[in-house]
CSV table of C-alpha atoms in Angstrom, one decimal:
chain,number,residue,atom,x,y,z
A,177,UNK,CA,-12.1,-23.8,-0.5
A,178,UNK,CA,-9.6,-23.4,-3.3
A,179,UNK,CA,-8.5,-19.8,-2.6
A,180,UNK,CA,-8.3,-17.7,0.5
A,181,UNK,CA,-8.0,-13.9,0.8
A,182,UNK,CA,-7.5,-12.0,4.0
A,183,UNK,CA,-8.6,-8.4,4.2
A,184,UNK,CA,-6.7,-6.3,6.9
A,185,UNK,CA,-6.9,-2.6,7.8
A,186,UNK,CA,-4.0,-0.3,7.1
A,187,UNK,CA,-4.4,1.0,10.6
A,188,UNK,CA,-3.8,-2.2,12.5
A,189,UNK,CA,-0.3,-0.9,13.6
A,190,UNK,CA,-1.6,2.5,14.8
A,191,UNK,CA,-1.2,1.7,18.4
A,192,UNK,CA,2.4,0.5,18.0
A,193,UNK,CA,5.0,3.2,17.6
A,194,UNK,CA,8.3,1.2,18.1
A,195,UNK,CA,9.6,0.0,14.7
A,196,UNK,CA,10.8,-3.3,16.0
A,197,UNK,CA,7.3,-4.1,17.5
A,198,UNK,CA,5.6,-2.9,14.3
A,199,UNK,CA,7.8,-5.2,12.2
A,200,UNK,CA,7.2,-8.2,14.5
A,201,UNK,CA,3.4,-7.7,14.4
A,202,UNK,CA,3.4,-7.7,10.6
A,203,UNK,CA,5.6,-10.8,10.8
A,204,UNK,CA,3.0,-12.6,12.8
A,205,UNK,CA,0.4,-11.8,10.0
A,206,UNK,CA,2.8,-13.2,7.4
A,207,UNK,CA,3.5,-16.3,9.4
A,208,UNK,CA,-0.2,-17.0,10.1
A,209,UNK,CA,-1.1,-16.4,6.5
A,210,UNK,CA,1.5,-18.9,5.3
A,211,UNK,CA,0.7,-21.4,8.1
A,212,UNK,CA,-3.0,-21.6,7.0
A,213,UNK,CA,-2.3,-21.2,3.2
A,214,UNK,CA,-3.7,-17.8,2.5
A,215,UNK,CA,-3.3,-16.8,-1.2
A,216,UNK,CA,-3.8,-13.0,-0.9
A,217,UNK,CA,-3.4,-10.5,1.9
A,218,UNK,CA,-5.3,-7.4,0.9
A,219,UNK,CA,-4.5,-4.2,2.8
A,220,UNK,CA,-7.5,-1.8,2.7
A,221,UNK,CA,-7.6,1.8,3.9
A,222,UNK,CA,-9.9,2.1,6.9
A,223,UNK,CA,-8.6,5.6,7.9
A,224,UNK,CA,-8.3,7.8,4.8
A,225,UNK,CA,-8.0,10.9,7.0
A,226,UNK,CA,-4.6,9.6,8.2
A,227,UNK,CA,-3.0,10.7,4.9
A,228,UNK,CA,0.8,10.3,5.1
A,229,UNK,CA,0.5,8.2,8.3
A,230,UNK,CA,-1.1,5.4,6.4
A,231,UNK,CA,0.9,2.2,7.0
A,232,UNK,CA,-0.1,0.3,3.8
A,233,UNK,CA,3.4,0.6,2.2
A,234,UNK,CA,5.2,-0.5,5.4
A,235,UNK,CA,2.9,-3.5,5.9
A,236,UNK,CA,3.2,-4.5,2.2
A,237,UNK,CA,7.0,-4.1,2.2
A,238,UNK,CA,7.4,-6.4,5.2
A,239,UNK,CA,5.0,-9.0,4.0
A,240,UNK,CA,6.6,-9.0,0.6
A,241,UNK,CA,10.0,-9.4,2.2
A,242,UNK,CA,8.8,-12.4,4.2
A,243,UNK,CA,7.3,-14.1,1.2
A,244,UNK,CA,10.4,-13.7,-0.9
A,245,UNK,CA,12.9,-16.6,-0.7
A,246,UNK,CA,15.8,-15.7,1.6
A,247,UNK,CA,18.4,-16.2,-1.2
A,248,UNK,CA,16.7,-13.4,-3.2
A,249,UNK,CA,15.9,-10.8,-0.6
A,250,UNK,CA,19.2,-8.8,-0.8
A,251,UNK,CA,18.7,-8.6,-4.6
A,252,UNK,CA,15.1,-7.6,-4.4
A,253,UNK,CA,14.9,-5.2,-1.4
A,254,UNK,CA,17.2,-2.3,-0.9
A,255,UNK,CA,18.3,-1.6,2.7
A,256,UNK,CA,15.9,1.0,4.1
A,257,UNK,CA,15.2,2.3,7.5
A,258,UNK,CA,11.8,0.7,7.5
A,259,UNK,CA,13.3,-2.8,6.9
A,260,UNK,CA,16.2,-2.5,9.3
A,261,UNK,CA,14.5,-4.9,11.8
A,262,UNK,CA,13.6,-7.7,9.4
A,263,UNK,CA,16.1,-10.0,11.2
A,264,UNK,CA,13.4,-10.6,13.9
A,265,UNK,CA,10.8,-11.8,11.4
A,266,UNK,CA,9.8,-15.5,11.8
A,267,UNK,CA,10.9,-17.7,8.8
A,268,UNK,CA,8.0,-19.0,6.7
A,269,UNK,CA,9.7,-22.4,5.8
A,270,UNK,CA,7.2,-22.8,2.9
A,271,UNK,CA,7.8,-24.9,-0.2
A,272,UNK,CA,8.8,-21.9,-2.2
A,273,UNK,CA,11.7,-21.2,0.3
A,274,UNK,CA,13.9,-24.2,-0.6
A,275,UNK,CA,17.5,-24.9,0.5
A,276,UNK,CA,20.6,-24.8,-1.6
A,277,UNK,CA,20.2,-28.3,-3.0
A,278,UNK,CA,18.3,-28.8,-6.2
A,279,UNK,CA,17.1,-31.6,-8.5
A,280,UNK,CA,15.7,-31.7,-12.0
A,281,UNK,CA,11.9,-31.2,-11.7
A,282,UNK,CA,12.2,-28.9,-8.7
A,283,UNK,CA,10.4,-25.6,-8.6
A,284,UNK,CA,12.2,-22.5,-7.5
A,285,UNK,CA,11.6,-18.7,-7.6
A,286,UNK,CA,14.3,-16.7,-9.3
A,287,UNK,CA,15.0,-13.1,-10.3
A,288,UNK,CA,15.7,-12.4,-13.9
A,289,UNK,CA,19.1,-10.6,-14.3
A,290,UNK,CA,19.7,-10.0,-18.0
A,291,UNK,CA,18.6,-11.0,-21.5
A,292,UNK,CA,20.9,-12.7,-24.0
A,293,UNK,CA,20.6,-14.1,-27.5
A,294,UNK,CA,19.9,-17.5,-25.8
A,295,UNK,CA,17.2,-16.2,-23.6
A,296,UNK,CA,17.1,-14.8,-20.0
A,297,UNK,CA,19.6,-15.3,-17.3
A,298,UNK,CA,18.0,-16.1,-13.9
A,299,UNK,CA,19.4,-16.2,-10.3
A,300,UNK,CA,17.6,-19.1,-8.5
A,301,UNK,CA,19.9,-19.1,-5.5
A,302,UNK,CA,22.3,-21.9,-6.6
A,303,UNK,CA,26.1,-21.7,-7.1
A,304,UNK,CA,25.7,-20.7,-10.7
A,305,UNK,CA,23.2,-18.7,-12.7
A,306,UNK,CA,20.5,-20.5,-14.8
A,307,UNK,CA,19.1,-19.9,-18.2
A,308,UNK,CA,15.5,-19.7,-19.4
A,309,UNK,CA,15.2,-19.9,-23.2
A,310,UNK,CA,12.3,-17.5,-23.1
A,311,UNK,CA,12.8,-13.7,-23.4
A,312,UNK,CA,11.5,-12.4,-20.1
A,313,UNK,CA,11.4,-8.9,-18.5
A,314,UNK,CA,14.4,-8.2,-16.3
A,315,UNK,CA,14.6,-7.6,-12.6
A,316,UNK,CA,11.3,-9.4,-11.7
A,317,UNK,CA,10.8,-12.5,-9.5
A,318,UNK,CA,9.1,-15.4,-11.2
A,319,UNK,CA,8.6,-19.1,-10.6
A,320,UNK,CA,10.5,-21.7,-12.6
A,321,UNK,CA,10.9,-25.5,-13.0
A,322,UNK,CA,14.4,-26.9,-13.4
A,323,UNK,CA,14.6,-29.0,-16.5
A,324,UNK,CA,18.4,-29.5,-16.6
A,325,UNK,CA,21.3,-29.5,-14.2
A,326,UNK,CA,25.0,-29.7,-14.8
A,327,UNK,CA,27.4,-27.4,-16.6
A,328,UNK,CA,24.3,-25.5,-17.6
A,329,UNK,CA,21.1,-25.1,-15.6
A,330,UNK,CA,18.0,-24.7,-17.8
A,331,UNK,CA,14.6,-23.5,-16.6
A,332,UNK,CA,11.1,-23.2,-17.8
A,333,UNK,CA,8.6,-20.7,-16.3
A,334,UNK,CA,6.2,-22.8,-14.2
A,335,UNK,CA,4.5,-22.9,-10.8
A,336,UNK,CA,3.4,-26.0,-8.9
A,337,UNK,CA,-0.3,-26.5,-8.3
A,338,UNK,CA,-0.1,-29.2,-5.7
A,339,UNK,CA,1.7,-27.3,-2.9
A,340,UNK,CA,1.3,-24.0,-1.2
A,341,UNK,CA,3.3,-21.4,-3.1
A,342,UNK,CA,3.1,-18.4,-0.8
A,343,UNK,CA,0.8,-15.3,-0.7
A,344,UNK,CA,0.5,-12.1,-2.7
A,345,UNK,CA,0.2,-8.8,-0.8
A,346,UNK,CA,-2.2,-6.3,-2.4
A,347,UNK,CA,-2.4,-2.7,-1.1
A,348,UNK,CA,-5.5,-1.2,-2.8
A,349,UNK,CA,-5.8,2.2,-1.0
A,350,UNK,CA,-9.6,1.7,-1.1
A,351,UNK,CA,-12.2,1.3,1.6
A,352,UNK,CA,-13.3,-2.2,2.6
A,353,UNK,CA,-16.3,-2.4,0.4
A,354,UNK,CA,-14.4,-1.3,-2.7
A,355,UNK,CA,-11.4,-3.5,-2.0
A,356,UNK,CA,-13.5,-6.7,-2.2
A,357,UNK,CA,-14.3,-5.9,-5.8
A,358,UNK,CA,-10.7,-5.5,-6.7
A,359,UNK,CA,-9.6,-9.0,-6.1
A,360,UNK,CA,-9.6,-11.4,-9.0
A,361,UNK,CA,-11.5,-13.7,-9.1
A,362,UNK,CA,-14.2,-12.0,-7.0
A,363,UNK,CA,-14.8,-13.9,-3.8
A,364,UNK,CA,-17.9,-16.1,-3.7
A,365,UNK,CA,-17.9,-16.4,0.1
A,366,UNK,CA,-17.4,-13.3,2.3
A,367,UNK,CA,-17.0,-13.6,6.0
A,368,UNK,CA,-16.7,-10.8,8.5
A,369,UNK,CA,-15.3,-11.1,12.0
A,370,UNK,CA,-16.7,-9.2,15.0
A,371,UNK,CA,-17.0,-9.6,18.7
A,372,UNK,CA,-20.6,-8.5,18.4
A,373,UNK,CA,-21.5,-11.2,15.9
A,374,UNK,CA,-23.0,-14.6,16.7
A,375,UNK,CA,-20.7,-17.2,18.2
A,376,UNK,CA,-19.3,-19.4,15.4
A,377,UNK,CA,-20.0,-22.5,17.5
A,378,UNK,CA,-23.8,-22.0,16.8
A,379,UNK,CA,-23.4,-22.6,13.1
A,380,UNK,CA,-20.3,-24.8,12.8
A,381,UNK,CA,-21.9,-27.2,10.3
A,382,UNK,CA,-23.3,-24.5,8.1
A,383,UNK,CA,-20.0,-22.6,7.9
A,384,UNK,CA,-18.0,-25.7,7.3
A,385,UNK,CA,-20.2,-26.7,4.3
A,386,UNK,CA,-19.9,-23.2,2.9
A,387,UNK,CA,-16.1,-23.2,3.2
A,388,UNK,CA,-15.8,-26.5,1.5
A,389,UNK,CA,-18.0,-25.4,-1.4
A,390,UNK,CA,-16.4,-22.1,-1.9
A,391,UNK,CA,-14.0,-21.4,-4.7
A,392,UNK,CA,-12.7,-18.2,-3.2
A,393,UNK,CA,-13.3,-17.2,0.4
A,394,UNK,CA,-12.6,-13.7,1.7
A,395,UNK,CA,-12.2,-13.1,5.5
A,396,UNK,CA,-12.6,-9.5,6.7
A,397,UNK,CA,-10.9,-8.2,9.8
A,398,UNK,CA,-11.5,-4.8,11.5
A,399,UNK,CA,-9.0,-2.6,13.2
A,400,UNK,CA,-8.4,-0.3,16.2
A,401,UNK,CA,-10.6,2.5,14.8
A,402,UNK,CA,-13.6,0.7,13.3
A,403,UNK,CA,-15.2,-2.7,13.4
A,404,UNK,CA,-16.6,-4.6,10.4
A,405,UNK,CA,-20.1,-3.3,11.1
A,406,UNK,CA,-19.0,0.3,10.7
A,407,UNK,CA,-17.2,-0.3,7.4
A,408,UNK,CA,-19.4,-2.6,5.3
A,409,UNK,CA,-23.1,-3.2,4.9
A,410,UNK,CA,-24.5,-6.6,6.0
A,411,UNK,CA,-25.6,-7.2,2.4
A,412,UNK,CA,-22.0,-7.7,1.4
A,413,UNK,CA,-21.5,-10.5,4.0
A,414,UNK,CA,-22.5,-14.1,3.8
A,415,UNK,CA,-21.6,-14.5,7.4
A,416,UNK,CA,-20.6,-12.3,10.3
A,417,UNK,CA,-18.9,-14.4,13.1
A,418,UNK,CA,-17.3,-14.1,16.5
A,419,UNK,CA,-14.3,-16.4,16.3
A,420,UNK,CA,-13.0,-15.5,19.8
A,421,UNK,CA,-16.0,-16.4,22.0
A,422,UNK,CA,-15.9,-15.3,25.6
A,423,UNK,CA,-12.7,-13.3,25.1
A,424,UNK,CA,-10.9,-12.6,28.4
A,425,UNK,CA,-9.5,-9.3,27.2
A,426,UNK,CA,-11.3,-6.1,26.4
A,427,UNK,CA,-10.1,-6.1,22.8
A,428,UNK,CA,-8.8,-8.6,20.4
A,429,UNK,CA,-5.9,-7.4,18.3
A,430,UNK,CA,-6.0,-7.9,14.5
A,431,UNK,CA,-3.1,-10.4,14.5
A,432,UNK,CA,-4.8,-12.3,17.3
A,433,UNK,CA,-8.1,-12.4,15.4
A,434,UNK,CA,-6.3,-13.6,12.3
A,435,UNK,CA,-4.7,-16.5,14.2
A,436,UNK,CA,-7.9,-17.5,16.0
A,437,UNK,CA,-10.1,-17.3,12.9
A,438,UNK,CA,-7.8,-19.2,10.6
A,439,UNK,CA,-7.2,-21.9,13.1
A,440,UNK,CA,-10.9,-22.5,13.5
A,441,UNK,CA,-11.5,-22.5,9.7
A,442,UNK,CA,-8.6,-24.9,9.2
A,443,UNK,CA,-10.4,-27.4,11.5
A,444,UNK,CA,-13.7,-26.9,9.8
A,445,UNK,CA,-12.1,-27.5,6.3
A,446,UNK,CA,-10.3,-30.7,7.4
A,447,UNK,CA,-12.8,-32.3,9.8
């Protein structure tokens, strides 16, 4: 598997009203996604009748905040009521969240601050601003490789391919079926999770082989209102699996299903 996308319902916070708890639950999703190297977190709309109560923006804002390197967060995110509890979020500690030390050849994310005759000035979280000789759009976060340190720090736009470089959050405001078609490239392996599905242990070898051959795997999770079976036709799924067999609780929360499923798939990919 070269690429992994998680599809989560916008309603998964519906049963949590306290802002701190809601923030923490989204934080768990971000942490699990990074832990198991997810590339995309797609928020689909499973309850369009909710209208203004839809939590897609809140979920997206918190996940984007987590994925942004700590040294850029105050520059990227204005202080809002919705983000007032971000201090409780677990740190990601991923390669794209480096410390304050840097060496030539290192990759870092930075925010473009202004354009000059020489190029674009970039804040990469060091004691001094850096310069990219390309003319780039301003006030956007990009990835760079450090090509020179000293009195002047020079950068080139670049992103590593041999380490995990965070996830992208995509709020599509579409139902589950439509949302799958909006991710590029289109997934070649689609897996739904459900407590009514066959136990994953019955087809371990088959699922393991499919995961290893896949270029882009999509894993679909249901929410408090509807399960996968109610939102998408079987024809769209390559597998429908129960990844929490013999559950001891009446329900499995979305964040719990994410943790359990990704842990199992991680074992299958690395056996």
